[in-house]
Amino acid sequence: MAVGGDDCRKTPFGDFQRAAARAGLPPEFILHSLRHLYASTALAEGIPITEVSRWLGHKSIEVTHQIYGHLVPSSFDRARAALDNAYQKSEKQKRSGNRR
């Protein structure tokens, strides 16, 4: 079959190329760019990497981590805040329990 013929219309890639052209996007903007933007944004906003990996259809979270791991926000500050909150609740319960 000829390249650029009807074959192109039968793939999501071909559909995307036509839609992108109609939207005025540059030819360099490919479907994979949109997929990468989606994953990068989700991870940067705190969506768990396990979920993003599953949504992308990666066989292993290692694949996702190798590509996008640098975008996962550090969990150290969140963990410290969670532990601080748990400690504060515990202390508050102790104080209110001692008054009874």
PDB file of N, CA and C in Angstrom:
ATOM      1  N   MET A   1       0.838  -1.192   0.000  1.00  0.00           N
ATOM      2  CA  MET A   1       0.000   0.000   0.000  1.00  0.00           C
ATOM      3  C   MET A   1       0.876   1.246   0.000  1.00  0.00           C
ATOM      4  N   ALA A   2       0.354   2.288  -0.494  1.00  0.00           N
ATOM      5  CA  ALA A   2       1.115   3.534  -0.610  1.00  0.00           C
ATOM      6  C   ALA A   2       1.236   4.216   0.746  1.00  0.00           C
ATOM      7  N   VAL A   3       2.390   4.785   0.974  1.00  0.00           N
ATOM      8  CA  VAL A   3       2.604   5.543   2.198  1.00  0.00           C
ATOM      9  C   VAL A   3       1.777   6.814   2.123  1.00  0.00           C
ATOM     10  N   GLY A   4       1.093   7.110   3.228  1.00  0.00           N
ATOM     11  CA  GLY A   4       0.281   8.320   3.256  1.00  0.00           C
ATOM     12  C   GLY A   4      -1.093   8.114   2.639  1.00  0.00           C
ATOM     13  N   GLY A   5      -1.397   6.889   2.226  1.00  0.00           N
ATOM     14  CA  GLY A   5      -2.710   6.593   1.670  1.00  0.00           C
ATOM     15  C   GLY A   5      -3.721   6.339   2.758  1.00  0.00           C
ATOM     16  N   ASP A   6      -4.661   5.438   2.481  1.00  0.00           N
ATOM     17  CA  ASP A   6      -5.724   5.139   3.433  1.00  0.00           C
ATOM     18  C   ASP A   6      -5.213   4.504   4.718  1.00  0.00           C
ATOM     19  N   ASP A   7      -4.012   3.924   4.692  1.00  0.00           N
ATOM     20  CA  ASP A   7      -3.462   3.304   5.899  1.00  0.00           C
ATOM     21  C   ASP A   7      -3.396   4.304   7.049  1.00  0.00           C
ATOM     22  N   CYS A   8      -3.036   5.525   6.753  1.00  0.00           N
ATOM     23  CA  CYS A   8      -2.848   6.551   7.770  1.00  0.00           C
ATOM     24  C   CYS A   8      -4.152   6.821   8.520  1.00  0.00           C
ATOM     25  N   ARG A   9      -5.274   6.693   7.845  1.00  0.00           N
ATOM     26  CA  ARG A   9      -6.569   6.997   8.461  1.00  0.00           C
ATOM     27  C   ARG A   9      -7.023   5.908   9.422  1.00  0.00           C
ATOM     28  N   LYS A  10      -6.424   4.740   9.362  1.00  0.00           N
ATOM     29  CA  LYS A  10      -6.867   3.624  10.178  1.00  0.00           C
ATOM     30  C   LYS A  10      -6.103   3.518  11.486  1.00  0.00           C
ATOM     31  N   THR A  11      -5.296   4.483  11.793  1.00  0.00           N
ATOM     32  CA  THR A  11      -4.512   4.434  13.027  1.00  0.00           C
ATOM     33  C   THR A  11      -4.806   5.657  13.873  1.00  0.00           C
ATOM     34  N   PRO A  12      -4.657   5.509  15.190  1.00  0.00           N
ATOM     35  CA  PRO A  12      -4.814   6.691  16.050  1.00  0.00           C
ATOM     36  C   PRO A  12      -3.792   7.764  15.688  1.00  0.00           C
ATOM     37  N   PHE A  13      -2.607   7.353  15.255  1.00  0.00           N
ATOM     38  CA  PHE A  13      -1.578   8.310  14.859  1.00  0.00           C
ATOM     39  C   PHE A  13      -2.073   9.177  13.702  1.00  0.00           C
ATOM     40  N   GLY A  14      -2.656   8.539  12.702  1.00  0.00           N
ATOM     41  CA  GLY A  14      -3.175   9.294  11.556  1.00  0.00           C
ATOM     42  C   GLY A  14      -4.301  10.228  11.949  1.00  0.00           C
ATOM     43  N   ASP A  15      -5.198   9.737  12.811  1.00  0.00           N
ATOM     44  CA  ASP A  15      -6.290  10.578  13.301  1.00  0.00           C
ATOM     45  C   ASP A  15      -5.739  11.794  14.038  1.00  0.00           C
ATOM     46  N   PHE A  16      -4.735  11.552  14.874  1.00  0.00           N
ATOM     47  CA  PHE A  16      -4.146  12.642  15.636  1.00  0.00           C
ATOM     48  C   PHE A  16      -3.468  13.647  14.716  1.00  0.00           C
ATOM     49  N   GLN A  17      -2.727  13.150  13.723  1.00  0.00           N
ATOM     50  CA  GLN A  17      -2.037  14.064  12.796  1.00  0.00           C
ATOM     51  C   GLN A  17      -3.033  14.979  12.093  1.00  0.00           C
ATOM     52  N   ARG A  18      -4.127  14.423  11.635  1.00  0.00           N
ATOM     53  CA  ARG A  18      -5.122  15.247  10.955  1.00  0.00           C
ATOM     54  C   ARG A  18      -5.765  16.253  11.906  1.00  0.00           C
ATOM     55  N   ALA A  19      -6.107  15.809  13.117  1.00  0.00           N
ATOM     56  CA  ALA A  19      -6.720  16.709  14.097  1.00  0.00           C
ATOM     57  C   ALA A  19      -5.738  17.814  14.490  1.00  0.00           C
ATOM     58  N   ALA A  20      -4.482  17.464  14.681  1.00  0.00           N
ATOM     59  CA  ALA A  20      -3.463  18.455  15.048  1.00  0.00           C
ATOM     60  C   ALA A  20      -3.287  19.479  13.935  1.00  0.00           C
ATOM     61  N   ALA A  21      -3.283  19.018  12.693  1.00  0.00           N
ATOM     62  CA  ALA A  21      -3.138  19.934  11.558  1.00  0.00           C
ATOM     63  C   ALA A  21      -4.333  20.889  11.492  1.00  0.00           C
ATOM     64  N   ARG A  22      -5.537  20.364  11.710  1.00  0.00           N
ATOM     65  CA  ARG A  22      -6.731  21.211  11.708  1.00  0.00           C
ATOM     66  C   ARG A  22      -6.684  22.229  12.846  1.00  0.00           C
ATOM     67  N   ALA A  23      -6.064  21.854  13.968  1.00  0.00           N
ATOM     68  CA  ALA A  23      -5.961  22.765  15.118  1.00  0.00           C
ATOM     69  C   ALA A  23      -4.825  23.762  14.955  1.00  0.00           C
ATOM     70  N   GLY A  24      -4.028  23.612  13.890  1.00  0.00           N
ATOM     71  CA  GLY A  24      -2.943  24.533  13.644  1.00  0.00           C
ATOM     72  C   GLY A  24      -1.669  24.218  14.420  1.00  0.00           C
ATOM     73  N   LEU A  25      -1.573  23.006  14.953  1.00  0.00           N
ATOM     74  CA  LEU A  25      -0.354  22.627  15.680  1.00  0.00           C
ATOM     75  C   LEU A  25       0.768  22.340  14.686  1.00  0.00           C
ATOM     76  N   PRO A  26       1.996  22.601  15.089  1.00  0.00           N
ATOM     77  CA  PRO A  26       3.124  22.340  14.184  1.00  0.00           C
ATOM     78  C   PRO A  26       3.302  20.837  13.969  1.00  0.00           C
ATOM     79  N   PRO A  27       3.840  20.435  12.832  1.00  0.00           N
ATOM     80  CA  PRO A  27       4.030  19.016  12.534  1.00  0.00           C
ATOM     81  C   PRO A  27       4.920  18.298  13.551  1.00  0.00           C
ATOM     82  N   GLU A  28       5.774  19.050  14.255  1.00  0.00           N
ATOM     83  CA  GLU A  28       6.652  18.444  15.260  1.00  0.00           C
ATOM     84  C   GLU A  28       5.875  17.971  16.477  1.00  0.00           C
ATOM     85  N   PHE A  29       4.672  18.503  16.662  1.00  0.00           N
ATOM     86  CA  PHE A  29       3.851  18.109  17.804  1.00  0.00           C
ATOM     87  C   PHE A  29       3.219  16.765  17.489  1.00  0.00           C
ATOM     88  N   ILE A  30       3.717  15.736  18.142  1.00  0.00           N
ATOM     89  CA  ILE A  30       3.252  14.385  17.845  1.00  0.00           C
ATOM     90  C   ILE A  30       2.461  13.827  19.029  1.00  0.00           C
ATOM     91  N   LEU A  31       1.754  12.751  18.787  1.00  0.00           N
ATOM     92  CA  LEU A  31       0.925  12.127  19.812  1.00  0.00           C
ATOM     93  C   LEU A  31       1.746  11.786  21.050  1.00  0.00           C
ATOM     94  N   HIS A  32       2.962  11.332  20.863  1.00  0.00           N
ATOM     95  CA  HIS A  32       3.813  10.984  21.996  1.00  0.00           C
ATOM     96  C   HIS A  32       4.109  12.211  22.861  1.00  0.00           C
ATOM     97  N   SER A  33       4.187  13.387  22.254  1.00  0.00           N
ATOM     98  CA  SER A  33       4.402  14.619  23.022  1.00  0.00           C
ATOM     99  C   SER A  33       3.244  14.868  23.982  1.00  0.00           C
ATOM    100  N   LEU A  34       2.043  14.630  23.523  1.00  0.00           N
ATOM    101  CA  LEU A  34       0.862  14.828  24.350  1.00  0.00           C
ATOM    102  C   LEU A  34       0.851  13.819  25.499  1.00  0.00           C
ATOM    103  N   ARG A  35       1.220  12.577  25.199  1.00  0.00           N
ATOM    104  CA  ARG A  35       1.298  11.532  26.220  1.00  0.00           C
ATOM    105  C   ARG A  35       2.334  11.911  27.291  1.00  0.00           C
ATOM    106  N   HIS A  36       3.487  12.411  26.838  1.00  0.00           N
ATOM    107  CA  HIS A  36       4.548  12.809  27.765  1.00  0.00           C
ATOM    108  C   HIS A  36       4.100  13.995  28.617  1.00  0.00           C
ATOM    109  N   LEU A  37       3.438  14.957  28.022  1.00  0.00           N
ATOM    110  CA  LEU A  37       2.923  16.115  28.758  1.00  0.00           C
ATOM    111  C   LEU A  37       1.931  15.662  29.830  1.00  0.00           C
ATOM    112  N   TYR A  38       1.053  14.757  29.465  1.00  0.00           N
ATOM    113  CA  TYR A  38       0.051  14.227  30.396  1.00  0.00           C
ATOM    114  C   TYR A  38       0.732  13.573  31.593  1.00  0.00           C
ATOM    115  N   ALA A  39       1.676  12.675  31.336  1.00  0.00           N
ATOM    116  CA  ALA A  39       2.362  11.959  32.413  1.00  0.00           C
ATOM    117  C   ALA A  39       3.174  12.916  33.274  1.00  0.00           C
ATOM    118  N   SER A  40       3.900  13.807  32.650  1.00  0.00           N
ATOM    119  CA  SER A  40       4.743  14.755  33.379  1.00  0.00           C
ATOM    120  C   SER A  40       3.916  15.650  34.292  1.00  0.00           C
ATOM    121  N   THR A  41       2.813  16.147  33.782  1.00  0.00           N
ATOM    122  CA  THR A  41       1.957  17.028  34.561  1.00  0.00           C
ATOM    123  C   THR A  41       1.318  16.278  35.725  1.00  0.00           C
ATOM    124  N   ALA A  42       0.826  15.079  35.463  1.00  0.00           N
ATOM    125  CA  ALA A  42       0.203  14.286  36.524  1.00  0.00           C
ATOM    126  C   ALA A  42       1.186  14.035  37.661  1.00  0.00           C
ATOM    127  N   LEU A  43       2.399  13.647  37.326  1.00  0.00           N
ATOM    128  CA  LEU A  43       3.404  13.362  38.353  1.00  0.00           C
ATOM    129  C   LEU A  43       3.824  14.621  39.102  1.00  0.00           C
ATOM    130  N   ALA A  44       4.020  15.697  38.381  1.00  0.00           N
ATOM    131  CA  ALA A  44       4.428  16.948  39.016  1.00  0.00           C
ATOM    132  C   ALA A  44       3.358  17.466  39.977  1.00  0.00           C
ATOM    133  N   GLU A  45       2.102  17.108  39.720  1.00  0.00           N
ATOM    134  CA  GLU A  45       0.997  17.537  40.577  1.00  0.00           C
ATOM    135  C   GLU A  45       0.694  16.540  41.691  1.00  0.00           C
ATOM    136  N   GLY A  46       1.533  15.516  41.816  1.00  0.00           N
ATOM    137  CA  GLY A  46       1.405  14.607  42.954  1.00  0.00           C
ATOM    138  C   GLY A  46       0.605  13.342  42.736  1.00  0.00           C
ATOM    139  N   ILE A  47       0.190  13.057  41.506  1.00  0.00           N
ATOM    140  CA  ILE A  47      -0.488  11.792  41.244  1.00  0.00           C
ATOM    141  C   ILE A  47       0.540  10.682  41.462  1.00  0.00           C
ATOM    142  N   PRO A  48       0.186   9.627  42.200  1.00  0.00           N
ATOM    143  CA  PRO A  48       1.159   8.557  42.451  1.00  0.00           C
ATOM    144  C   PRO A  48       1.696   7.935  41.159  1.00  0.00           C
ATOM    145  N   ILE A  49       2.991   7.675  41.162  1.00  0.00           N
ATOM    146  CA  ILE A  49       3.638   7.122  39.971  1.00  0.00           C
ATOM    147  C   ILE A  49       3.064   5.752  39.613  1.00  0.00           C
ATOM    148  N   THR A  50       2.566   5.025  40.609  1.00  0.00           N
ATOM    149  CA  THR A  50       1.947   3.728  40.318  1.00  0.00           C
ATOM    150  C   THR A  50       0.700   3.899  39.455  1.00  0.00           C
ATOM    151  N   GLU A  51      -0.069   4.941  39.724  1.00  0.00           N
ATOM    152  CA  GLU A  51      -1.266   5.202  38.924  1.00  0.00           C
ATOM    153  C   GLU A  51      -0.901   5.642  37.515  1.00  0.00           C
ATOM    154  N   VAL A  52       0.039   6.562  37.414  1.00  0.00           N
ATOM    155  CA  VAL A  52       0.455   7.057  36.096  1.00  0.00           C
ATOM    156  C   VAL A  52       1.013   5.904  35.270  1.00  0.00           C
ATOM    157  N   SER A  53       1.796   5.055  35.880  1.00  0.00           N
ATOM    158  CA  SER A  53       2.357   3.895  35.182  1.00  0.00           C
ATOM    159  C   SER A  53       1.245   3.008  34.626  1.00  0.00           C
ATOM    160  N   ARG A  54       0.237   2.773  35.450  1.00  0.00           N
ATOM    161  CA  ARG A  54      -0.893   1.939  35.014  1.00  0.00           C
ATOM    162  C   ARG A  54      -1.652   2.606  33.880  1.00  0.00           C
ATOM    163  N   TRP A  55      -1.892   3.907  34.000  1.00  0.00           N
ATOM    164  CA  TRP A  55      -2.628   4.632  32.958  1.00  0.00           C
ATOM    165  C   TRP A  55      -1.880   4.624  31.632  1.00  0.00           C
ATOM    166  N   LEU A  56      -0.548   4.691  31.709  1.00  0.00           N
ATOM    167  CA  LEU A  56       0.252   4.696  30.481  1.00  0.00           C
ATOM    168  C   LEU A  56       0.388   3.302  29.877  1.00  0.00           C
ATOM    169  N   GLY A  57       0.042   2.291  30.650  1.00  0.00           N
ATOM    170  CA  GLY A  57       0.134   0.926  30.143  1.00  0.00           C
ATOM    171  C   GLY A  57       1.541   0.359  30.185  1.00  0.00           C
ATOM    172  N   HIS A  58       2.399   0.919  31.016  1.00  0.00           N
ATOM    173  CA  HIS A  58       3.754   0.389  31.134  1.00  0.00           C
ATOM    174  C   HIS A  58       3.716  -0.987  31.789  1.00  0.00           C
ATOM    175  N   LYS A  59       4.568  -1.885  31.316  1.00  0.00           N
ATOM    176  CA  LYS A  59       4.638  -3.231  31.884  1.00  0.00           C
ATOM    177  C   LYS A  59       5.071  -3.210  33.332  1.00  0.00           C
ATOM    178  N   SER A  60       5.916  -2.260  33.669  1.00  0.00           N
ATOM    179  CA  SER A  60       6.498  -2.195  34.995  1.00  0.00           C
ATOM    180  C   SER A  60       6.603  -0.746  35.425  1.00  0.00           C
ATOM    181  N   ILE A  61       6.478  -0.527  36.726  1.00  0.00           N
ATOM    182  CA  ILE A  61       6.663   0.822  37.252  1.00  0.00           C
ATOM    183  C   ILE A  61       8.088   1.293  37.018  1.00  0.00           C
ATOM    184  N   GLU A  62       9.021   0.355  36.871  1.00  0.00           N
ATOM    185  CA  GLU A  62      10.417   0.726  36.613  1.00  0.00           C
ATOM    186  C   GLU A  62      10.550   1.515  35.311  1.00  0.00           C
ATOM    187  N   VAL A  63       9.775   1.137  34.312  1.00  0.00           N
ATOM    188  CA  VAL A  63       9.796   1.864  33.038  1.00  0.00           C
ATOM    189  C   VAL A  63       9.379   3.310  33.283  1.00  0.00           C
ATOM    190  N   THR A  64       8.286   3.479  34.006  1.00  0.00           N
ATOM    191  CA  THR A  64       7.788   4.819  34.306  1.00  0.00           C
ATOM    192  C   THR A  64       8.802   5.597  35.133  1.00  0.00           C
ATOM    193  N   HIS A  65       9.380   4.929  36.108  1.00  0.00           N
ATOM    194  CA  HIS A  65      10.339   5.605  36.978  1.00  0.00           C
ATOM    195  C   HIS A  65      11.595   6.033  36.222  1.00  0.00           C
ATOM    196  N   GLN A  66      12.055   5.201  35.312  1.00  0.00           N
ATOM    197  CA  GLN A  66      13.240   5.555  34.529  1.00  0.00           C
ATOM    198  C   GLN A  66      13.002   6.790  33.670  1.00  0.00           C
ATOM    199  N   ILE A  67      11.796   6.905  33.134  1.00  0.00           N
ATOM    200  CA  ILE A  67      11.484   8.025  32.237  1.00  0.00           C
ATOM    201  C   ILE A  67      11.083   9.279  33.003  1.00  0.00           C
ATOM    202  N   TYR A  68      10.254   9.098  34.031  1.00  0.00           N
ATOM    203  CA  TYR A  68       9.630  10.243  34.693  1.00  0.00           C
ATOM    204  C   TYR A  68      10.001  10.420  36.161  1.00  0.00           C
ATOM    205  N   GLY A  69      10.845   9.564  36.709  1.00  0.00           N
ATOM    206  CA  GLY A  69      11.148   9.601  38.137  1.00  0.00           C
ATOM    207  C   GLY A  69      11.624  10.942  38.645  1.00  0.00           C
ATOM    208  N   HIS A  70      12.328  11.677  37.819  1.00  0.00           N
ATOM    209  CA  HIS A  70      12.834  12.990  38.243  1.00  0.00           C
ATOM    210  C   HIS A  70      11.722  14.006  38.452  1.00  0.00           C
ATOM    211  N   LEU A  71      10.521  13.697  37.988  1.00  0.00           N
ATOM    212  CA  LEU A  71       9.405  14.634  38.118  1.00  0.00           C
ATOM    213  C   LEU A  71       8.566  14.388  39.360  1.00  0.00           C
ATOM    214  N   VAL A  72       8.817  13.279  40.047  1.00  0.00           N
ATOM    215  CA  VAL A  72       8.039  12.956  41.229  1.00  0.00           C
ATOM    216  C   VAL A  72       8.496  13.868  42.366  1.00  0.00           C
ATOM    217  N   PRO A  73       7.557  14.615  42.931  1.00  0.00           N
ATOM    218  CA  PRO A  73       7.954  15.519  44.013  1.00  0.00           C
ATOM    219  C   PRO A  73       8.550  14.739  45.183  1.00  0.00           C
ATOM    220  N   SER A  74       9.486  15.338  45.845  1.00  0.00           N
ATOM    221  CA  SER A  74      10.107  14.698  46.998  1.00  0.00           C
ATOM    222  C   SER A  74       9.050  14.425  48.055  1.00  0.00           C
ATOM    223  N   SER A  75       9.081  13.234  48.588  1.00  0.00           N
ATOM    224  CA  SER A  75       8.098  12.886  49.603  1.00  0.00           C
ATOM    225  C   SER A  75       8.602  13.176  51.009  1.00  0.00           C
ATOM    226  N   PHE A  76       9.854  13.604  51.140  1.00  0.00           N
ATOM    227  CA  PHE A  76      10.407  13.843  52.468  1.00  0.00           C
ATOM    228  C   PHE A  76       9.601  14.889  53.230  1.00  0.00           C
ATOM    229  N   ASP A  77       9.320  16.019  52.609  1.00  0.00           N
ATOM    230  CA  ASP A  77       8.561  17.070  53.291  1.00  0.00           C
ATOM    231  C   ASP A  77       7.147  16.617  53.629  1.00  0.00           C
ATOM    232  N   ARG A  78       6.513  15.889  52.716  1.00  0.00           N
ATOM    233  CA  ARG A  78       5.157  15.383  52.984  1.00  0.00           C
ATOM    234  C   ARG A  78       5.180  14.374  54.123  1.00  0.00           C
ATOM    235  N   ALA A  79       6.196  13.503  54.139  1.00  0.00           N
ATOM    236  CA  ALA A  79       6.296  12.504  55.202  1.00  0.00           C
ATOM    237  C   ALA A  79       6.535  13.183  56.549  1.00  0.00           C
ATOM    238  N   ARG A  80       7.409  14.170  56.566  1.00  0.00           N
ATOM    239  CA  ARG A  80       7.684  14.890  57.812  1.00  0.00           C
ATOM    240  C   ARG A  80       6.417  15.577  58.309  1.00  0.00           C
ATOM    241  N   ALA A  81       5.668  16.201  57.416  1.00  0.00           N
ATOM    242  CA  ALA A  81       4.432  16.879  57.809  1.00  0.00           C
ATOM    243  C   ALA A  81       3.406  15.875  58.336  1.00  0.00           C
ATOM    244  N   ALA A  82       3.309  14.721  57.682  1.00  0.00           N
ATOM    245  CA  ALA A  82       2.363  13.696  58.137  1.00  0.00           C
ATOM    246  C   ALA A  82       2.735  13.194  59.526  1.00  0.00           C
ATOM    247  N   LEU A  83       4.015  12.967  59.763  1.00  0.00           N
ATOM    248  CA  LEU A  83       4.463  12.505  61.078  1.00  0.00           C
ATOM    249  C   LEU A  83       4.269  13.584  62.134  1.00  0.00           C
ATOM    250  N   ASP A  84       4.550  14.833  61.781  1.00  0.00           N
ATOM    251  CA  ASP A  84       4.318  15.939  62.713  1.00  0.00           C
ATOM    252  C   ASP A  84       2.840  16.041  63.086  1.00  0.00           C
ATOM    253  N   ASN A  85       1.973  15.917  62.090  1.00  0.00           N
ATOM    254  CA  ASN A  85       0.529  15.980  62.358  1.00  0.00           C
ATOM    255  C   ASN A  85       0.086  14.838  63.258  1.00  0.00           C
ATOM    256  N   ALA A  86       0.575  13.634  63.005  1.00  0.00           N
ATOM    257  CA  ALA A  86       0.218  12.485  63.831  1.00  0.00           C
ATOM    258  C   ALA A  86       0.693  12.696  65.264  1.00  0.00           C
ATOM    259  N   TYR A  87       1.885  13.229  65.420  1.00  0.00           N
ATOM    260  CA  TYR A  87       2.424  13.496  66.752  1.00  0.00           C
ATOM    261  C   TYR A  87       1.578  14.545  67.478  1.00  0.00           C
ATOM    262  N   GLN A  88       1.223  15.605  66.778  1.00  0.00           N
ATOM    263  CA  GLN A  88       0.409  16.658  67.388  1.00  0.00           C
ATOM    264  C   GLN A  88      -0.946  16.111  67.829  1.00  0.00           C
ATOM    265  N   LYS A  89      -1.559  15.278  67.015  1.00  0.00           N
ATOM    266  CA  LYS A  89      -2.849  14.667  67.389  1.00  0.00           C
ATOM    267  C   LYS A  89      -2.688  13.800  68.625  1.00  0.00           C
ATOM    268  N   SER A  90      -1.609  13.031  68.648  1.00  0.00           N
ATOM    269  CA  SER A  90      -1.334  12.161  69.786  1.00  0.00           C
ATOM    270  C   SER A  90      -1.161  12.978  71.066  1.00  0.00           C
ATOM    271  N   GLU A  91      -0.403  14.064  70.964  1.00  0.00           N
ATOM    272  CA  GLU A  91      -0.182  14.925  72.128  1.00  0.00           C
ATOM    273  C   GLU A  91      -1.484  15.568  72.587  1.00  0.00           C
ATOM    274  N   LYS A  92      -2.307  15.974  71.633  1.00  0.00           N
ATOM    275  CA  LYS A  92      -3.589  16.599  71.973  1.00  0.00           C
ATOM    276  C   LYS A  92      -4.494  15.596  72.680  1.00  0.00           C
ATOM    277  N   GLN A  93      -4.496  14.348  72.193  1.00  0.00           N
ATOM    278  CA  GLN A  93      -5.310  13.306  72.832  1.00  0.00           C
ATOM    279  C   GLN A  93      -4.806  13.012  74.243  1.00  0.00           C
ATOM    280  N   LYS A  94      -3.495  12.998  74.417  1.00  0.00           N
ATOM    281  CA  LYS A  94      -2.926  12.767  75.752  1.00  0.00           C
ATOM    282  C   LYS A  94      -3.359  13.869  76.715  1.00  0.00           C
ATOM    283  N   ARG A  95      -3.266  15.127  76.249  1.00  0.00           N
ATOM    284  CA  ARG A  95      -3.621  16.257  77.119  1.00  0.00           C
ATOM    285  C   ARG A  95      -5.109  16.220  77.465  1.00  0.00           C
ATOM    286  N   SER A  96      -5.942  15.939  76.483  1.00  0.00           N
ATOM    287  CA  SER A  96      -7.384  15.920  76.773  1.00  0.00           C
ATOM    288  C   SER A  96      -7.751  14.708  77.616  1.00  0.00           C
ATOM    289  N   GLY A  97      -7.004  13.623  77.484  1.00  0.00           N
ATOM    290  CA  GLY A  97      -7.244  12.427  78.296  1.00  0.00           C
ATOM    291  C   GLY A  97      -6.807  12.611  79.725  1.00  0.00           C
ATOM    292  N   ASN A  98      -5.802  13.439  79.955  1.00  0.00           N
ATOM    293  CA  ASN A  98      -5.316  13.677  81.317  1.00  0.00           C
ATOM    294  C   ASN A  98      -6.253  14.556  82.113  1.00  0.00           C
ATOM    295  N   ARG A  99      -7.109  15.300  81.454  1.00  0.00           N
ATOM    296  CA  ARG A  99      -8.022  16.224  82.144  1.00  0.00           C
ATOM    297  C   ARG A  99      -9.230  15.488  82.695  1.00  0.00           C
ATOM    298  N   ARG A 100      -9.498  14.319  82.247  1.00  0.00           N
ATOM    299  CA  ARG A 100     -10.704  13.591  82.685  1.00  0.00           C
ATOM    300  C   ARG A 100     -10.540  13.028  84.039  1.00  0.00           C
TER     301      ARG A 100
END
